[in-house]
PDB file of C-alpha atoms in Angstrom:
ATOM      1  CA  MET K  17      10.871  21.068  34.578  1.00 33.00           C
ATOM      2  CA  PRO K  18      10.209  17.170  33.938  1.00 37.00           C
ATOM      3  CA  PRO K  19      12.935  15.281  32.473  1.00 37.00           C
ATOM      4  CA  GLU K  20      10.820  14.007  29.403  1.00 35.00           C
ATOM      5  CA  HIS K  21      10.544  17.927  28.440  1.00 38.00           C
ATOM      6  CA  ILE K  22      14.449  18.868  28.895  1.00 37.00           C
ATOM      7  CA  GLY K  23      15.825  20.202  25.878  1.00 40.00           C
ATOM      8  CA  THR K  24      13.439  17.969  23.234  1.00 47.00           C
ATOM      9  CA  ARG K  25      13.316  21.208  20.667  1.00 59.00           C
ATOM     10  CA  GLY K  26      10.204  19.832  19.996  1.00 84.00           C
ATOM     11  CA  PHE K  27      10.554  16.290  19.977  1.00 95.00           C
ATOM     12  CA  GLY K  28       8.055  13.628  21.160  1.00 95.00           C
ATOM     13  CA  PRO K  29       8.787  11.680  24.346  1.00 94.00           C
ATOM     14  CA  PRO K  30      11.872   9.829  25.331  1.00 97.00           C
ATOM     15  CA  ALA K  31      10.711   6.340  25.513  1.00 98.00           C
ATOM     16  CA  GLY K  32      12.608   2.763  25.631  1.00 98.00           C
ATOM     17  CA  ILE K  33      12.402  -0.890  24.396  1.00 97.00           C
ATOM     18  CA  GLY K  34      11.687  -1.802  28.391  1.00 96.00           C
ATOM     19  CA  ASP K  35      13.297  -5.754  27.539  1.00 95.00           C
ATOM     20  CA  GLU K  36      17.196  -4.099  27.424  1.00 95.00           C
ATOM     21  CA  ALA K  37      16.441  -3.191  31.108  1.00 95.00           C
ATOM     22  CA  ALA K  38      15.335  -6.331  32.587  1.00 95.00           C
ATOM     23  CA  PRO K  39      13.289  -9.232  31.383  1.00 94.00           C
ATOM     24  CA  GLY K  40       9.829  -8.600  33.348  1.00 96.00           C
ATOM     25  CA  ALA K  41       7.223  -5.832  32.895  1.00 97.00           C
ATOM     26  CA  ASP K  42       8.259  -4.892  36.544  1.00 96.00           C
ATOM     27  CA  GLY K  43      11.897  -4.273  36.197  1.00 96.00           C
ATOM     28  CA  GLN K  44      11.075  -2.442  32.688  1.00 97.00           C
ATOM     29  CA  LEU K  45       9.041  -0.276  34.199  1.00 98.00           C
ATOM     30  CA  ALA K  46      10.630   0.960  36.892  1.00 98.00           C
ATOM     31  CA  ALA K  47      13.585   1.719  34.295  1.00 97.00           C
ATOM     32  CA  LEU K  48      12.066   4.389  33.049  1.00 98.00           C
ATOM     33  CA  ARG K  49      10.262   5.227  36.080  1.00 98.00           C
ATOM     34  CA  ARG K  50      13.896   5.884  37.512  1.00 98.00           C
ATOM     35  CA  LEU K  51      14.146   8.206  34.134  1.00 98.00           C
ATOM     36  CA  GLY K  52      11.461   9.782  35.022  1.00 98.00           C
ATOM     37  CA  TRP K  53      10.068   8.284  31.350  1.00 98.00           C
ATOM     38  CA  ASN K  54       6.681   7.399  31.235  1.00 98.00           C
ATOM     39  CA  SER K  55       6.524   6.194  27.512  1.00 98.00           C
ATOM     40  CA  ILE K  56       8.158   2.259  26.487  1.00 98.00           C
ATOM     41  CA  GLU K  57       8.249  -0.023  23.343  1.00 98.00           C
ATOM     42  CA  LEU K  58       7.253  -2.986  23.677  1.00 98.00           C
ATOM     43  CA  ARG K  59       9.378  -6.044  22.189  1.00 97.00           C
ATOM     44  CA  ASN K  60       9.528  -8.549  24.405  1.00 96.00           C
ATOM     45  CA  VAL K  61       7.726  -9.565  28.520  1.00 97.00           C
ATOM     46  CA  ASP K  62       9.669 -12.503  30.013  1.00 95.00           C
ATOM     47  CA  GLY K  63      11.479 -13.335  26.988  1.00 93.00           C
ATOM     48  CA  THR K  64       8.058 -13.546  25.197  1.00 97.00           C
ATOM     49  CA  ALA K  65       7.548 -11.649  22.085  1.00 97.00           C
ATOM     50  CA  LEU K  66       4.390  -9.582  22.608  1.00 98.00           C
ATOM     51  CA  ALA K  67       2.384 -11.059  19.553  1.00 98.00           C
ATOM     52  CA  ASP K  68       3.013 -14.623  21.287  1.00 98.00           C
ATOM     53  CA  LEU K  69       2.166 -13.660  24.892  1.00 98.00           C
ATOM     54  CA  SER K  70      -0.789 -15.453  26.206  1.00 98.00           C
ATOM     55  CA  PRO K  71      -3.917 -13.651  25.885  1.00 98.00           C
ATOM     56  CA  THR K  72      -4.117 -14.121  29.500  1.00 98.00           C
ATOM     57  CA  ALA K  73      -0.592 -12.863  29.538  1.00 98.00           C
ATOM     58  CA  PHE K  74      -1.123  -9.817  27.935  1.00 98.00           C
ATOM     59  CA  GLN K  75      -4.036  -8.307  29.001  1.00 98.00           C
ATOM     60  CA  ALA K  76      -2.479  -8.238  32.335  1.00 98.00           C
ATOM     61  CA  LEU K  77       0.776  -6.141  30.776  1.00 98.00           C
ATOM     62  CA  ALA K  78      -2.220  -3.627  29.175  1.00 98.00           C
ATOM     63  CA  ARG K  79      -3.907  -3.151  32.206  1.00 98.00           C
ATOM     64  CA  ARG K  80      -0.249  -2.831  34.211  1.00 98.00           C
ATOM     65  CA  LEU K  81       0.447  -0.269  31.728  1.00 98.00           C
ATOM     66  CA  THR K  82      -2.735   1.978  31.838  1.00 98.00           C
ATOM     67  CA  ASP K  83      -2.654   1.541  36.207  1.00 97.00           C
ATOM     68  CA  ASP K  84       0.881   2.751  35.709  1.00 98.00           C
ATOM     69  CA  GLY K  85       0.381   5.871  33.395  1.00 98.00           C
ATOM     70  CA  PHE K  86       2.694   4.234  30.712  1.00 98.00           C
ATOM     71  CA  THR K  87       1.955   4.874  26.714  1.00 98.00           C
ATOM     72  CA  VAL K  88       3.291   2.648  24.417  1.00 98.00           C
ATOM     73  CA  VAL K  89       4.673   4.436  21.757  1.00 98.00           C
ATOM     74  CA  ALA K  90       5.526   1.695  19.077  1.00 98.00           C
ATOM     75  CA  VAL K  91       6.064  -2.307  18.886  1.00 98.00           C
ATOM     76  CA  ALA K  92       9.187  -4.249  17.920  1.00 98.00           C
ATOM     77  CA  SER K  93       8.099  -6.934  15.709  1.00 98.00           C
ATOM     78  CA  ARG K  94       9.774  -9.686  14.548  1.00 98.00           C
ATOM     79  CA  ILE K  95       8.035  -8.983  11.032  1.00 98.00           C
ATOM     80  CA  GLY K  96      11.391  -9.434   8.501  1.00 98.00           C
ATOM     81  CA  ASN K  97      13.742  -9.413  10.607  1.00 96.00           C
ATOM     82  CA  TRP K  98      17.140 -10.622  10.646  1.00 92.00           C
ATOM     83  CA  SER K  99      15.673 -14.263  11.777  1.00 94.00           C
ATOM     84  CA  ARG K 100      13.374 -14.223   8.517  1.00 97.00           C
ATOM     85  CA  PRO K 101      15.019 -14.686   5.511  1.00 97.00           C
ATOM     86  CA  VAL K 102      13.232 -13.508   2.123  1.00 98.00           C
ATOM     87  CA  THR K 103      12.838 -17.534   1.071  1.00 98.00           C
ATOM     88  CA  GLY K 104      10.882 -18.308   4.031  1.00 97.00           C
ATOM     89  CA  ASP K 105       7.011 -18.045   4.376  1.00 97.00           C
ATOM     90  CA  ILE K 106       5.105 -14.956   4.688  1.00 98.00           C
ATOM     91  CA  GLY K 107       2.666 -16.733   6.844  1.00 98.00           C
ATOM     92  CA  PRO K 108       4.369 -15.919  10.095  1.00 98.00           C
ATOM     93  CA  ASP K 109       4.858 -12.507   9.344  1.00 98.00           C
ATOM     94  CA  LEU K 110       1.138 -11.836   7.961  1.00 98.00           C
ATOM     95  CA  ALA K 111      -0.442 -13.650  11.321  1.00 98.00           C
ATOM     96  CA  GLU K 112       2.326 -11.654  13.941  1.00 98.00           C
ATOM     97  CA  LEU K 113       0.677  -8.278  12.084  1.00 98.00           C
ATOM     98  CA  ASP K 114      -2.946  -9.789  12.894  1.00 98.00           C
ATOM     99  CA  VAL K 115      -1.856 -10.611  16.874  1.00 98.00           C
ATOM    100  CA  LEU K 116      -0.418  -6.929  16.980  1.00 98.00           C
ATOM    101  CA  ALA K 117      -3.024  -4.934  14.926  1.00 98.00           C
ATOM    102  CA  GLU K 118      -5.516  -6.184  18.036  1.00 98.00           C
ATOM    103  CA  ARG K 119      -2.777  -5.670  20.913  1.00 98.00           C
ATOM    104  CA  CYS K 120      -2.081  -2.553  19.490  1.00 98.00           C
ATOM    105  CA  ALA K 121      -5.695  -1.229  19.270  1.00 98.00           C
ATOM    106  CA  ALA K 122      -6.164  -1.992  22.946  1.00 98.00           C
ATOM    107  CA  LEU K 123      -2.354  -0.429  24.117  1.00 98.00           C
ATOM    108  CA  GLY K 124      -3.494   2.878  21.793  1.00 98.00           C
ATOM    109  CA  CYS K 125      -0.457   2.081  19.786  1.00 98.00           C
ATOM    110  CA  ARG K 126      -0.053   2.374  15.868  1.00 98.00           C
ATOM    111  CA  LEU K 127       3.764   1.857  15.361  1.00 98.00           C
ATOM    112  CA  VAL K 128       4.798  -1.612  14.278  1.00 99.00           C
ATOM    113  CA  ARG K 129       8.566  -1.982  13.695  1.00 98.00           C
ATOM    114  CA  ILE K 130       9.670  -4.303  10.638  1.00 98.00           C
ATOM    115  CA  MET K 131      12.885  -4.344   8.774  1.00 98.00           C
ATOM    116  CA  SER K 132      13.068  -5.823   5.021  1.00 98.00           C
ATOM    117  CA  TYR K 133      13.910  -9.757   5.133  1.00 98.00           C
ATOM    118  CA  PRO K 134      17.728 -10.639   4.854  1.00 97.00           C
ATOM    119  CA  ASN K 135      18.806 -11.914   1.493  1.00 98.00           C
ATOM    120  CA  ASP K 136      18.900 -16.059   1.038  1.00 97.00           C
ATOM    121  CA  GLY K 137      21.567 -16.834  -1.854  1.00 97.00           C
ATOM    122  CA  LEU K 138      18.617 -15.061  -4.215  1.00 98.00           C
ATOM    123  CA  PRO K 139      19.843 -12.831  -7.623  1.00 98.00           C
ATOM    124  CA  GLU K 140      20.172  -9.364  -6.371  1.00 97.00           C
ATOM    125  CA  GLY K 141      17.326  -8.456  -8.344  1.00 98.00           C
ATOM    126  CA  GLU K 142      14.743 -11.240  -7.350  1.00 98.00           C
ATOM    127  CA  TRP K 143      15.710 -10.525  -3.812  1.00 98.00           C
ATOM    128  CA  ALA K 144      14.432  -6.801  -4.765  1.00 98.00           C
ATOM    129  CA  ASP K 145      11.223  -8.026  -6.091  1.00 98.00           C
ATOM    130  CA  ARG K 146      10.254 -10.203  -3.469  1.00 98.00           C
ATOM    131  CA  VAL K 147      10.886  -7.990  -0.382  1.00 98.00           C
ATOM    132  CA  LEU K 148       9.035  -4.998  -2.394  1.00 98.00           C
ATOM    133  CA  ALA K 149       5.834  -7.184  -3.078  1.00 98.00           C
ATOM    134  CA  ARG K 150       5.976  -8.341   0.626  1.00 98.00           C
ATOM    135  CA  THR K 151       6.344  -5.198   2.134  1.00 98.00           C
ATOM    136  CA  ALA K 152       3.222  -4.307  -0.209  1.00 98.00           C
ATOM    137  CA  VAL K 153       1.062  -6.769   0.829  1.00 98.00           C
ATOM    138  CA  LEU K 154       1.713  -6.077   4.695  1.00 98.00           C
ATOM    139  CA  ALA K 155       1.446  -2.593   4.363  1.00 98.00           C
ATOM    140  CA  ASP K 156      -2.088  -3.165   2.968  1.00 98.00           C
ATOM    141  CA  ARG K 157      -3.325  -5.143   5.649  1.00 98.00           C
ATOM    142  CA  ALA K 158      -1.493  -2.745   7.952  1.00 98.00           C
ATOM    143  CA  ALA K 159      -3.674   0.093   6.608  1.00 98.00           C
ATOM    144  CA  ARG K 160      -6.936  -1.691   6.823  1.00 98.00           C
ATOM    145  CA  ALA K 161      -5.804  -2.125  10.729  1.00 98.00           C
ATOM    146  CA  GLY K 162      -4.677   1.152  11.399  1.00 98.00           C
ATOM    147  CA  LEU K 163      -1.434   0.717  11.650  1.00 98.00           C
ATOM    148  CA  VAL K 164       1.775   2.410  10.669  1.00 98.00           C
ATOM    149  CA  LEU K 165       4.716   0.146   9.868  1.00 99.00           C
ATOM    150  CA  VAL K 166       8.174   1.727  10.584  1.00 99.00           C
ATOM    151  CA  HIS K 167      11.101   0.048   8.390  1.00 98.00           C
ATOM    152  CA  GLU K 168      13.831   0.474  10.380  1.00 98.00           C
ATOM    153  CA  ASN K 169      17.450   0.639   8.811  1.00 98.00           C
ATOM    154  CA  CYS K 170      18.736  -2.960   9.881  1.00 95.00           C
ATOM    155  CA  ALA K 171      18.640  -6.454   8.666  1.00 89.00           C
ATOM    156  CA  GLY K 172      17.000  -6.457   4.725  1.00 97.00           C
ATOM    157  CA  TRP K 173      17.231  -5.482   1.460  1.00 98.00           C
ATOM    158  CA  ALA K 174      16.410  -1.893   2.397  1.00 98.00           C
ATOM    159  CA  GLY K 175      18.170  -1.453   5.738  1.00 97.00           C
ATOM    160  CA  ASP K 176      21.839  -0.317   4.730  1.00 97.00           C
ATOM    161  CA  ARG K 177      21.276   2.033   1.982  1.00 98.00           C
ATOM    162  CA  ALA K 178      19.286   5.086   0.959  1.00 98.00           C
ATOM    163  CA  ASP K 179      18.251   4.526  -2.062  1.00 98.00           C
ATOM    164  CA  ARG K 180      17.016   1.359  -1.790  1.00 98.00           C
ATOM    165  CA  ALA K 181      14.621   2.466   1.461  1.00 98.00           C
ATOM    166  CA  LEU K 182      13.474   5.219  -1.144  1.00 98.00           C
ATOM    167  CA  ARG K 183      12.665   2.752  -3.614  1.00 98.00           C
ATOM    168  CA  LEU K 184      10.699   0.695  -0.995  1.00 98.00           C
ATOM    169  CA  LEU K 185       8.551   3.554  -0.143  1.00 98.00           C
ATOM    170  CA  ARG K 186       7.650   4.073  -3.735  1.00 98.00           C
ATOM    171  CA  ALA K 187       7.230   1.227  -4.699  1.00 98.00           C
ATOM    172  CA  VAL K 188       4.477   0.283  -1.994  1.00 98.00           C
ATOM    173  CA  ASP K 189       2.812   4.020  -2.329  1.00 98.00           C
ATOM    174  CA  SER K 190       1.383   3.804   1.366  1.00 98.00           C
ATOM    175  CA  PRO K 191       0.989   6.102   4.080  1.00 98.00           C
ATOM    176  CA  ALA K 192       0.954   3.129   6.124  1.00 98.00           C
ATOM    177  CA  LEU K 193       4.481   2.422   5.379  1.00 98.00           C
ATOM    178  CA  ARG K 194       7.411   4.841   6.541  1.00 98.00           C
ATOM    179  CA  LEU K 195      10.692   4.855   8.156  1.00 98.00           C
ATOM    180  CA  LEU K 196      12.808   3.907  11.837  1.00 98.00           C
ATOM    181  CA  PHE K 197      15.842   4.981  11.768  1.00 98.00           C
ATOM    182  CA  ASP K 198      18.135   3.793  14.214  1.00 98.00           C
ATOM    183  CA  ILE K 199      20.762   6.073  14.780  1.00 98.00           C
ATOM    184  CA  GLY K 200      23.532   3.211  15.883  1.00 97.00           C
ATOM    185  CA  ASN K 201      23.227   1.047  13.618  1.00 97.00           C
ATOM    186  CA  GLY K 202      25.477   2.550  10.890  1.00 97.00           C
ATOM    187  CA  VAL K 203      28.102   1.491  13.119  1.00 97.00           C
ATOM    188  CA  ALA K 204      27.326  -2.187  12.837  1.00 93.00           C
ATOM    189  CA  TYR K 205      26.494  -2.079   8.922  1.00 94.00           C
ATOM    190  CA  GLY K 206      29.414   0.397   7.849  1.00 95.00           C
ATOM    191  CA  TYR K 207      27.701   3.540   6.786  1.00 97.00           C
ATOM    192  CA  SER K 208      27.542   6.930   7.973  1.00 98.00           C
ATOM    193  CA  ALA K 209      24.060   7.519  10.305  1.00 98.00           C
ATOM    194  CA  PRO K 210      23.802  11.251   9.720  1.00 98.00           C
ATOM    195  CA  ALA K 211      24.865  10.900   5.688  1.00 98.00           C
ATOM    196  CA  MET K 212      21.714   7.980   5.323  1.00 98.00           C
ATOM    197  CA  LEU K 213      19.339  10.220   7.949  1.00 98.00           C
ATOM    198  CA  ARG K 214      19.899  13.809   5.444  1.00 98.00           C
ATOM    199  CA  ASP K 215      18.569  11.633   2.377  1.00 98.00           C
ATOM    200  CA  LEU K 216      15.182   9.484   4.841  1.00 98.00           C
ATOM    201  CA  ALA K 217      14.733  12.149   7.395  1.00 98.00           C
ATOM    202  CA  PRO K 218      11.353  13.787   5.924  1.00 98.00           C
ATOM    203  CA  TYR K 219      10.045  10.158   5.776  1.00 98.00           C
ATOM    204  CA  VAL K 220      11.168   9.276   9.592  1.00 98.00           C
ATOM    205  CA  GLU K 221       8.306   8.124  11.689  1.00 98.00           C
ATOM    206  CA  HIS K 222       9.913   6.775  14.644  1.00 98.00           C
ATOM    207  CA  VAL K 223      13.787   6.938  15.987  1.00 98.00           C
ATOM    208  CA  HIS K 224      15.812   4.340  18.050  1.00 98.00           C
ATOM    209  CA  ILE K 225      18.728   5.670  19.964  1.00 98.00           C
ATOM    210  CA  LYS K 226      21.862   3.794  20.905  1.00 98.00           C
ATOM    211  CA  ASP K 227      25.897   4.562  20.001  1.00 98.00           C
ATOM    212  CA  ALA K 228      28.577   2.515  19.167  1.00 97.00           C
ATOM    213  CA  VAL K 229      32.598   2.152  17.947  1.00 97.00           C
ATOM    214  CA  ARG K 230      34.122  -0.196  15.492  1.00 96.00           C
ATOM    215  CA  LEU K 231      36.598  -1.958  17.297  1.00 95.00           C
ATOM    216  CA  PRO K 232      39.953  -2.833  15.267  1.00 95.00           C
ATOM    217  CA  ASP K 233      38.898  -6.523  14.499  1.00 95.00           C
ATOM    218  CA  GLY K 234      35.861  -5.161  12.834  1.00 92.00           C
ATOM    219  CA  SER K 235      33.552  -5.781  15.563  1.00 92.00           C
ATOM    220  CA  THR K 236      30.922  -3.072  17.388  1.00 93.00           C
ATOM    221  CA  ALA K 237      31.091  -2.338  20.909  1.00 94.00           C
ATOM    222  CA  TYR K 238      27.873   0.057  21.926  1.00 95.00           C
ATOM    223  CA  THR K 239      28.619   2.931  23.872  1.00 97.00           C
ATOM    224  CA  LEU K 240      26.385   5.568  25.962  1.00 97.00           C
ATOM    225  CA  PRO K 241      25.009   7.914  23.353  1.00 97.00           C
ATOM    226  CA  GLY K 242      27.611  10.311  22.577  1.00 97.00           C
ATOM    227  CA  GLU K 243      30.051   8.652  23.452  1.00 97.00           C
ATOM    228  CA  GLY K 244      30.412   6.870  20.270  1.00 98.00           C
ATOM    229  CA  THR K 245      30.701   7.135  16.820  1.00 98.00           C
ATOM    230  CA  ALA K 246      27.493   7.210  15.520  1.00 98.00           C
ATOM    231  CA  GLY K 247      26.619  10.592  15.032  1.00 98.00           C
ATOM    232  CA  VAL K 248      23.795  11.089  17.665  1.00 98.00           C
ATOM    233  CA  ALA K 249      24.287  14.574  17.856  1.00 97.00           C
ATOM    234  CA  GLU K 250      24.398  15.985  14.609  1.00 98.00           C
ATOM    235  CA  CYS K 251      21.390  12.784  13.905  1.00 98.00           C
ATOM    236  CA  LEU K 252      19.143  14.370  16.248  1.00 98.00           C
ATOM    237  CA  ARG K 253      20.012  18.352  14.740  1.00 97.00           C
ATOM    238  CA  ILE K 254      19.395  16.909  11.484  1.00 97.00           C
ATOM    239  CA  LEU K 255      15.699  15.533  13.213  1.00 97.00           C
ATOM    240  CA  ALA K 256      15.016  18.535  14.641  1.00 96.00           C
ATOM    241  CA  ALA K 257      15.421  20.393  11.494  1.00 95.00           C
ATOM    242  CA  HIS K 258      13.105  18.672   9.339  1.00 96.00           C
ATOM    243  CA  GLY K 259      10.875  18.955  12.058  1.00 96.00           C
ATOM    244  CA  TYR K 260      10.583  15.567  13.687  1.00 97.00           C
ATOM    245  CA  ARG K 261       7.999  15.348  16.604  1.00 96.00           C
ATOM    246  CA  GLY K 262       7.976  11.834  16.802  1.00 97.00           C
ATOM    247  CA  ALA K 263       9.579   9.667  19.830  1.00 98.00           C
ATOM    248  CA  LEU K 264      13.358   9.085  20.777  1.00 98.00           C
ATOM    249  CA  SER K 265      13.665   4.738  21.988  1.00 98.00           C
ATOM    250  CA  LEU K 266      16.323   4.386  23.533  1.00 98.00           C
ATOM    251  CA  GLU K 267      17.678   0.913  23.062  1.00 97.00           C
ATOM    252  CA  PRO K 268      21.252   0.972  23.979  1.00 96.00           C
ATOM    253  CA  HIS K 269      22.421  -2.517  23.533  1.00 91.00           C
ATOM    254  CA  LEU K 270      24.565  -2.430  26.539  1.00 91.00           C
ATOM    255  CA  ALA K 271      23.098  -5.284  27.937  1.00 78.00           C
ATOM    256  CA  VAL K 272      20.836  -7.205  25.373  1.00 62.00           C
ATOM    257  CA  ARG K 273      21.599  -7.666  21.702  1.00 65.00           C
ATOM    258  CA  PRO K 274      18.929  -9.941  20.264  1.00 62.00           C
ATOM    259  CA  HIS K 275      20.482 -10.514  17.207  1.00 58.00           C
ATOM    260  CA  GLU K 276      23.883 -11.873  18.713  1.00 56.00           C
ATOM    261  CA  GLY K 277      21.865 -13.900  21.043  1.00 55.00           C
ATOM    262  CA  LEU K 278      22.060 -12.041  24.022  1.00 51.00           C
ATOM    263  CA  THR K 279      18.668 -12.009  24.720  1.00 51.00           C
ATOM    264  CA  ARG K 280      18.264 -11.918  28.223  1.00 56.00           C
ATOM    265  CA  ALA K 281      18.858  -8.768  30.747  1.00 55.00           C
ATOM    266  CA  GLY K 282      21.510  -9.178  33.360  1.00 60.00           C
ATOM    267  CA  ALA K 283      21.802  -7.937  37.086  1.00 65.00           C
ATOM    268  CA  ASP K 284      23.314  -4.792  35.796  1.00 89.00           C
ATOM    269  CA  ALA K 285      21.059  -3.968  32.268  1.00 92.00           C
ATOM    270  CA  ALA K 286      18.699  -1.536  34.515  1.00 95.00           C
ATOM    271  CA  ASP K 287      21.720   0.423  35.839  1.00 95.00           C
ATOM    272  CA  LEU K 288      23.485   0.249  32.128  1.00 95.00           C
ATOM    273  CA  PHE K 289      19.811   1.342  30.617  1.00 96.00           C
ATOM    274  CA  VAL K 290      19.342   3.892  33.186  1.00 97.00           C
ATOM    275  CA  ARG K 291      22.814   4.962  32.456  1.00 97.00           C
ATOM    276  CA  ALA K 292      22.281   5.318  28.741  1.00 97.00           C
ATOM    277  CA  GLY K 293      18.873   7.613  29.102  1.00 98.00           C
ATOM    278  CA  GLN K 294      20.460   9.632  31.305  1.00 98.00           C
ATOM    279  CA  ALA K 295      23.549  10.560  28.798  1.00 98.00           C
ATOM    280  CA  LEU K 296      20.658  10.923  26.293  1.00 98.00           C
ATOM    281  CA  THR K 297      18.987  13.585  28.251  1.00 97.00           C
ATOM    282  CA  ALA K 298      22.088  15.151  28.970  1.00 96.00           C
ATOM    283  CA  LEU K 299      23.121  15.693  24.801  1.00 96.00           C
ATOM    284  CA  LEU K 300      19.287  16.790  24.281  1.00 96.00           C
ATOM    285  CA  LYS K 301      19.749  19.404  27.090  1.00 94.00           C
ATOM    286  CA  ASP K 302      23.398  19.925  25.098  1.00 91.00           C
ATOM    287  CA  LEU K 303      21.233  20.305  22.270  1.00 90.00           C
ATOM    288  CA  ALA K 304      18.893  22.769  23.837  1.00 88.00           C
ATOM    289  CA  ASP K 305      21.390  25.150  25.469  1.00 82.00           C
ATOM    290  CA  GLY K 306      23.702  25.145  22.002  1.00 74.00           C
ATOM    291  CA  PRO K 307      22.625  27.324  18.990  1.00 62.00           C
ATOM    292  CA  ALA K 308      19.570  26.793  17.079  1.00 50.00           C
TER     293      ALA K 308
END
């Protein structure tokens, strides 16, 4: 049985954010091939965000992915992320979305990861109002481009609370806005991922896989999937119970952590990425072999 089908219980293909394994396309695809996977989530290539690649560089990347038989399951954009506070200009987000609309069409991909804007000194109510208004504008533009924005439980107004994520979905009220659930983020942001996921699972369109532990000093250390306290196995069971059929995209943060300024994979990054992928495969097999 091919590795991508072992123990998935109906999940979509295993994939990975390639720049967690290597800066360049060669290294990213090589790491995924070592796992027997042929799906990738794109974020950065050679240190450059997908939307910022030159047309020539993007065309070369798209050809390479096609020639090597890789499917792009999602694009991890910078829209609303930790580097773009809610008080900033929405222009860069709209411009990035416009570029990604063209590039996703060329890649055969429809999912674009977004976040919901960190605060920058605004009162709670104003922060919420701005996030809801901005996300509605983005979702409208995404819908017209045939894209689905998937909001991640990470930085931003709706990142660490299920009630806010649900309010965001209700307020925008668009099929072009769904959720991306990153299982490992609960450790870093101080909440239980399984508890949050029980409320959000029906709206989850994409999943990131990572695991972590909280250290005595309050910092976060990332681990192989299944070796931390994020509740990866429990979250996978919840997703399976809700009929999730999307991809499981590996973002181990063992070598690359953009929010901490660690943006360039080192010499051992590919090996760490492959070990994390193997741990995920083992978890999925254990789930498949265990009771339904």
